[in-house]
Structures are given as C-alpha cells and as structure tokens.
Short mmCIF file of C-alpha atoms in Angstrom, two decimals:
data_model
loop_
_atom_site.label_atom_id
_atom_site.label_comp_id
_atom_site.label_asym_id
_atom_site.label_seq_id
_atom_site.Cartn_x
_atom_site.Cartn_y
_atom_site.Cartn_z
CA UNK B 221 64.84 128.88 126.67
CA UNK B 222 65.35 126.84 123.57
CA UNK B 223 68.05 124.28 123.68
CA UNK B 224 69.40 125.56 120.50
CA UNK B 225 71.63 128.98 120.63
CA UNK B 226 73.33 130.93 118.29
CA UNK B 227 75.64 133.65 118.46
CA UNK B 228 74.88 137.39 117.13
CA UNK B 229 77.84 139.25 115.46
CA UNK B 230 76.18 142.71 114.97
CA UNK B 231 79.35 144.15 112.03
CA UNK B 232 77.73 147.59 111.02
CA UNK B 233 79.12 148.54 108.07
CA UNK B 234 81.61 146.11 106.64
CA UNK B 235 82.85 145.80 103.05
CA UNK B 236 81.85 142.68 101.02
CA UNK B 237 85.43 140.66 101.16
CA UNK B 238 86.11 141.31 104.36
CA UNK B 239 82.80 139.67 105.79
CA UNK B 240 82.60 137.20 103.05
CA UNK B 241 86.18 136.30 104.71
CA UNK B 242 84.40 136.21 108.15
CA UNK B 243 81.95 133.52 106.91
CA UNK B 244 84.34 131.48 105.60
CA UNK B 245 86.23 131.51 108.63
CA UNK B 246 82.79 130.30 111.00
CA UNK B 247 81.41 128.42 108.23
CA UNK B 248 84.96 125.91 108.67
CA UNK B 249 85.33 126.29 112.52
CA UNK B 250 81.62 124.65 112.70
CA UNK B 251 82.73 121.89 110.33
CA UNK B 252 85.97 120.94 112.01
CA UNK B 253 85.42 121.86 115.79
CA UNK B 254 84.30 118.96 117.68
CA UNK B 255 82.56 121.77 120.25
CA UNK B 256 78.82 121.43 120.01
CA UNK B 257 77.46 124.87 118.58
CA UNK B 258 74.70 125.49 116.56
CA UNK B 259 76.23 128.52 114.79
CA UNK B 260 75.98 131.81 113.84
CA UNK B 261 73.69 135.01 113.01
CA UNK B 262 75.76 137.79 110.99
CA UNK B 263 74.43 141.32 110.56
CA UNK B 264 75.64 143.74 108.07
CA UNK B 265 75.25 146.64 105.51
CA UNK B 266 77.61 147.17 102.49
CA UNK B 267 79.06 149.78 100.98
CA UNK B 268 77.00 149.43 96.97
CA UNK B 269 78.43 145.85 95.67
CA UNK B 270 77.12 144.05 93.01
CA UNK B 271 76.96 140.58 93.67
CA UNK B 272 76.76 137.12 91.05
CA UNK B 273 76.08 133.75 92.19
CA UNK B 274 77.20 130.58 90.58
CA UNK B 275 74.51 130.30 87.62
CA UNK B 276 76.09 134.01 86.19
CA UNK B 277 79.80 133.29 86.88
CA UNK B 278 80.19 133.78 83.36
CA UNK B 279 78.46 137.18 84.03
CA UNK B 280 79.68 139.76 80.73
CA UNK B 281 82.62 141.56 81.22
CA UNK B 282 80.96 144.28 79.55
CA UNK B 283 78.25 145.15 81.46
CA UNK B 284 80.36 144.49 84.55
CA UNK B 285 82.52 147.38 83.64
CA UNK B 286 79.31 149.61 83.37
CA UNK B 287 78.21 148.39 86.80
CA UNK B 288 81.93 149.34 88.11
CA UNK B 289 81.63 152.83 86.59
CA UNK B 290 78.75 153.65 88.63
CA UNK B 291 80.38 153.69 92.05
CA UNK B 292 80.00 150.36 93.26
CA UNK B 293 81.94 146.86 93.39
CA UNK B 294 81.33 143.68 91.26
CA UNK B 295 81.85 140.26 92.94
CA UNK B 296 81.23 136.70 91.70
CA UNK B 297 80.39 134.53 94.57
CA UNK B 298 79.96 131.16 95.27
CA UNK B 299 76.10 131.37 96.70
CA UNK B 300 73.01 130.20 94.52
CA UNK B 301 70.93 132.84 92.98
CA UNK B 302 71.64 135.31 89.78
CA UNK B 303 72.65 138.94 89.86
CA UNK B 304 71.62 141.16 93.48
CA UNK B 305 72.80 144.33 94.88
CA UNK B 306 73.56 145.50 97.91
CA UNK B 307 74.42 148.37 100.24
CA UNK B 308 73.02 151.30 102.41
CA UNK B 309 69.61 150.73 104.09
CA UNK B 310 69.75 147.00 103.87
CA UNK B 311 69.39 144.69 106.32
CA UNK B 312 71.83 141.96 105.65
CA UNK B 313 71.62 138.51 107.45
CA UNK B 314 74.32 135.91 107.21
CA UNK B 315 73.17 133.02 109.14
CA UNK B 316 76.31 130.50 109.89
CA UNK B 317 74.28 127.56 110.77
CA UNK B 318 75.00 123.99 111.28
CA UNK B 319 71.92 122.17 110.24
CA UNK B 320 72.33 119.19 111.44
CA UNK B 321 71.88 121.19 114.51
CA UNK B 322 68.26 122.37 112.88
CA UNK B 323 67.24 120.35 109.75
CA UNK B 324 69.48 118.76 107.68
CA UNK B 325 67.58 120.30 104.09
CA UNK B 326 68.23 122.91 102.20
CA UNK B 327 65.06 123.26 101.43
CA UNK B 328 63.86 123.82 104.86
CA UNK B 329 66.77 125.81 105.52
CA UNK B 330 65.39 128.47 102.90
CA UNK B 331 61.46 128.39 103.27
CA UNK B 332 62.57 129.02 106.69
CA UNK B 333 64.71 132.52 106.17
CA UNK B 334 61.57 132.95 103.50
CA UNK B 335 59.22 132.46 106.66
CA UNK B 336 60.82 134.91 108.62
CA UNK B 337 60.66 137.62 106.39
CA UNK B 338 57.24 136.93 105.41
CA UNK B 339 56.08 137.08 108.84
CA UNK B 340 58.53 140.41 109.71
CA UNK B 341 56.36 141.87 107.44
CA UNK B 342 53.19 140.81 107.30
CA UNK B 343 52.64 140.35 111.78
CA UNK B 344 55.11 143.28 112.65
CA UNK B 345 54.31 145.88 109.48
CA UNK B 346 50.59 144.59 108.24
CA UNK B 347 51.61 143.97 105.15
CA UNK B 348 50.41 141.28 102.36
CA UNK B 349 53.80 140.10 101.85
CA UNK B 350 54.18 136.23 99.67
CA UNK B 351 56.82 133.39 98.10
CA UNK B 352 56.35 132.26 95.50
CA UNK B 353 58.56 129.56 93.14
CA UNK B 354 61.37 132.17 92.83
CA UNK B 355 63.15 132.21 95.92
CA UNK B 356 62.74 135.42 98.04
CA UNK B 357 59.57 137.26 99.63
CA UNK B 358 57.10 139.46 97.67
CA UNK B 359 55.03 142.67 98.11
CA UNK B 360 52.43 141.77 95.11
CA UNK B 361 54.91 141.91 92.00
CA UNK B 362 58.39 143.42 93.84
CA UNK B 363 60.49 141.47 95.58
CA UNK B 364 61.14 143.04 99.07
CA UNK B 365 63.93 140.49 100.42
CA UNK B 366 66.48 138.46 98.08
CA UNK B 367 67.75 135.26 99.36
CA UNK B 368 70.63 133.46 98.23
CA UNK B 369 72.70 131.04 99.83
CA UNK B 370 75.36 128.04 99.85
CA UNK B 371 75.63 124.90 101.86
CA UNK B 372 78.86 122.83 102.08
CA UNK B 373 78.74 119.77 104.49
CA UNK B 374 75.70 121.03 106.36
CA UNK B 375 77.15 124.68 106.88
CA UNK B 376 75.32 127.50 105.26
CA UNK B 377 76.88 131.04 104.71
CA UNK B 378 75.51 133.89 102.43
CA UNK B 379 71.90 134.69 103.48
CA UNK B 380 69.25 137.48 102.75
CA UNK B 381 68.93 141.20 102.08
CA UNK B 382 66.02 142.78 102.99
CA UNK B 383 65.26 146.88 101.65
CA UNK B 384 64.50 148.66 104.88
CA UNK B 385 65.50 152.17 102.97
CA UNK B 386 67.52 151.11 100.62
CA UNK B 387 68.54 153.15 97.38
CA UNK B 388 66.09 151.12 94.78
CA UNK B 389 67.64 153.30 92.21
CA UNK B 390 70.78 150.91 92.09
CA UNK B 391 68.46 147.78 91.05
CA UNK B 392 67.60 149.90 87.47
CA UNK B 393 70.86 149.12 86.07
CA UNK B 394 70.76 145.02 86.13
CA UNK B 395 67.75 142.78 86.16
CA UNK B 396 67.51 141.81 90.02
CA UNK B 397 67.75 138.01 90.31
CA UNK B 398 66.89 137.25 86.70
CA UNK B 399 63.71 137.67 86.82
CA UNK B 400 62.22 140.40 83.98
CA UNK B 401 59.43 142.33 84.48
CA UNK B 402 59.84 142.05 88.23
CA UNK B 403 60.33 145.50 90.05
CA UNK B 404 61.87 145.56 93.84
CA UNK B 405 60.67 147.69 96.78
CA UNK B 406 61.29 148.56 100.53
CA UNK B 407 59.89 149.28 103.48
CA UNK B 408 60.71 152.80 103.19
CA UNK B 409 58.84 153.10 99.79
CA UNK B 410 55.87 151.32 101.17
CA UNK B 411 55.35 153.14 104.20
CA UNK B 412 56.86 156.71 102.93
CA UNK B 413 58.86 156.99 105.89
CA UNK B 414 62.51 156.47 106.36
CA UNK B 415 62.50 152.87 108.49
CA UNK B 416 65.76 152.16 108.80
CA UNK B 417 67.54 148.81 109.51
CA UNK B 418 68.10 149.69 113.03
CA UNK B 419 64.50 149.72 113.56
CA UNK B 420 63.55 146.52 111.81
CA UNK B 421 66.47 144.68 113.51
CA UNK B 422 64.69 143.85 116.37
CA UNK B 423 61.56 142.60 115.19
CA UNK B 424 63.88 140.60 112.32
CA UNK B 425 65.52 138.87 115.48
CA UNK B 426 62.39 138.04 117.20
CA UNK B 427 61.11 136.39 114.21
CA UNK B 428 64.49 134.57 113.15
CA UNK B 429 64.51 132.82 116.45
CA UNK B 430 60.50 132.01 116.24
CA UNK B 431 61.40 130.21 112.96
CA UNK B 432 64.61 128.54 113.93
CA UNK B 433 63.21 127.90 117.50
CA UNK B 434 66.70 128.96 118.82
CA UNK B 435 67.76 131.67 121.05
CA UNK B 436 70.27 134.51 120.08
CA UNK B 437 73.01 135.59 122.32
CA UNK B 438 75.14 138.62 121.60
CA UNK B 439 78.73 138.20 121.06
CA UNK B 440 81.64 140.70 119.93
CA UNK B 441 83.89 139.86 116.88
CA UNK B 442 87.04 139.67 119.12
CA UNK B 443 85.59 137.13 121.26
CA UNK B 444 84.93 134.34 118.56
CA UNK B 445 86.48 131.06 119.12
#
C-alpha cells in the first residue's frame, strides 16, 4: 500500500458549475487545512458544455451565441488550454491534488495525467496511442483525451476528458483546442463498439494510481471534510 492516498468522489452526471464549485471548494480545504491529505480524484460526465480556458477569454461573442443555439452551455474558465467540449460518453477526471504531496511541477503534474492515458490505451486497449508538444494524448492525427488544467499554490483542479463514446459530432462546430487540421476520436469509433465510461473507469483507476504511485479510496460527497 502506497503511503500516498487519495479520495474518489464518483459524481455521475453533474452540470459544469456545480462541480466546478466542488473543486473550488477541495482545491481551498487542501490549501488551508493543516490535516495531511494528498487530495482528491473527481469523476464526472456533463451535460454538452462548451468550455474556454484563459488564452480565449476573449472568446467572440458571436460564435458563442452559435455554440449556445445548438443545445449546449458556454463557459470561460480559469484552466490552461483553448476551446474543448464536453458531455455524454466522456470520462471526466478532476484530480484535486496537492503536489507537494507528489511533485511540486507542473510539468510533471501533466506528462503524468498524459502517461496515464497513454498507457489506458495503449496496455489495456492495444492501441498506438502518443503526446506530442500539444498537450493531450493522440491516436495518429486525433486527439483522443484533452487535458487542461490550473495550479494555484500547489493545488491543481480541472483535469482531462477522455472520448469513451462520446458524440464527436459536437467537436465540428469549434476547432478543438486550437489546433487546425487536427480531427478528435474515441474509443467507441476505434473499436466500433459502444465502450462506455463505466467500462474504462476501472482500468483508468488502475493506471492513475500506477502513475501517481498512490492508492484510491472511495468516498461519498456527503462525507467530505
């Protein structure tokens, strides 16, 4: 058992301002609790939300609308990382860590959540999956997992999406992390099967903990402190 443990908030299906409200809520408990804790893993799909990280806050009102009209929300956040969407089929990881618990870098901190997908897919689902300079992890040219993140005082919150069997037909109407001529896939789409999150959840906990060398112990909302 690693000496390091963090604890697992499985949310279901939350919408995006109520869990962003959650992380803000652990992220500040880790900075101003004296209690020794390492953090914590949030899991969680959303309803379709577009999403805008600090280098777009000036993202154009226009096309914003036009995002709107489709069905889903718009939110400007405070993580790194351009334009994203999210909802249905995804398998959304918050980690809540305090890295000076792990590895004070926020370098490390990402090549690490890029690890873990990489290896998700590559040792559990035989695929060729890669990272390259843009941030995120790779099936040849489409991007399979986006990562975005912040870190204030050594305590990260936002985190990673990864398609399991995701809608791709939402990424058509914005170019997914800024990057033209990029195209985005799943696991669904790969494997022509419906894999849902629910069945990559496990194997995405296994590897999380391999990476972080922690150990994850299940805890429900209402029993936070």
């Amino acid at each position: 058992m690693n000496s390091r443990s963090i604890k697992l908030l499985k949310l279901g299906q939350m919408s995006y301002d109520s869990c962003l409200e959650l992380q803000n809520h652990l992220s500040e408990s880790l900075k101003t609790k004296t209690i020794n804790k390492c953090g914590y893993l949030l899991i969680v799909e959303h309803k379709p939300v577009y999403t805008v990280g600090i280098r777009q806050k000036d993202y154009n009102s226009i096309l914003e609308d036009n995002l709107i009209k489709l069905g889903a929300e718009f939110k400007r956040t405070n993580r790194g990382g351009l334009i994203t969407f999210h909802g249905p089929g995804q398998l959304i990881a918050y980690p809540i860590l305090n890295l000076k618990k792990f590895n004070p870098s926020i370098r490390w901190y990402v090549a690490n959540l890029e690890t873990t997908i990489k290896n998700l897919c590559n040792e559990t689902y035989g695929l060729n999956a890669t990272t390259t300079s843009d941030t995120g992890v790779w099936i040849d040219n489409h991007k399979i997992c986006a990562i975005g993140v912040r870190c204030s005082r050594y305590v990260t919150t936002h985190g990673l999406a990864l398609n399991c069997n995701t809608d791709l037909s939402w990424f058509k109407h914005i170019v997914p992390c800024g990057l033209h001529g990029k195209g985005v896939t799943s696991l669904s789409t790969i494997f022509e099967k419906n894999i849902t999150v629910n069945d990559v959840l496990p194997y995405f906990l296994q590897h999380f903990c391999k990476s972080f060398s922690c150990d994850i112990l299940n805890t429900e909302i209402d029993k936070i402190n």
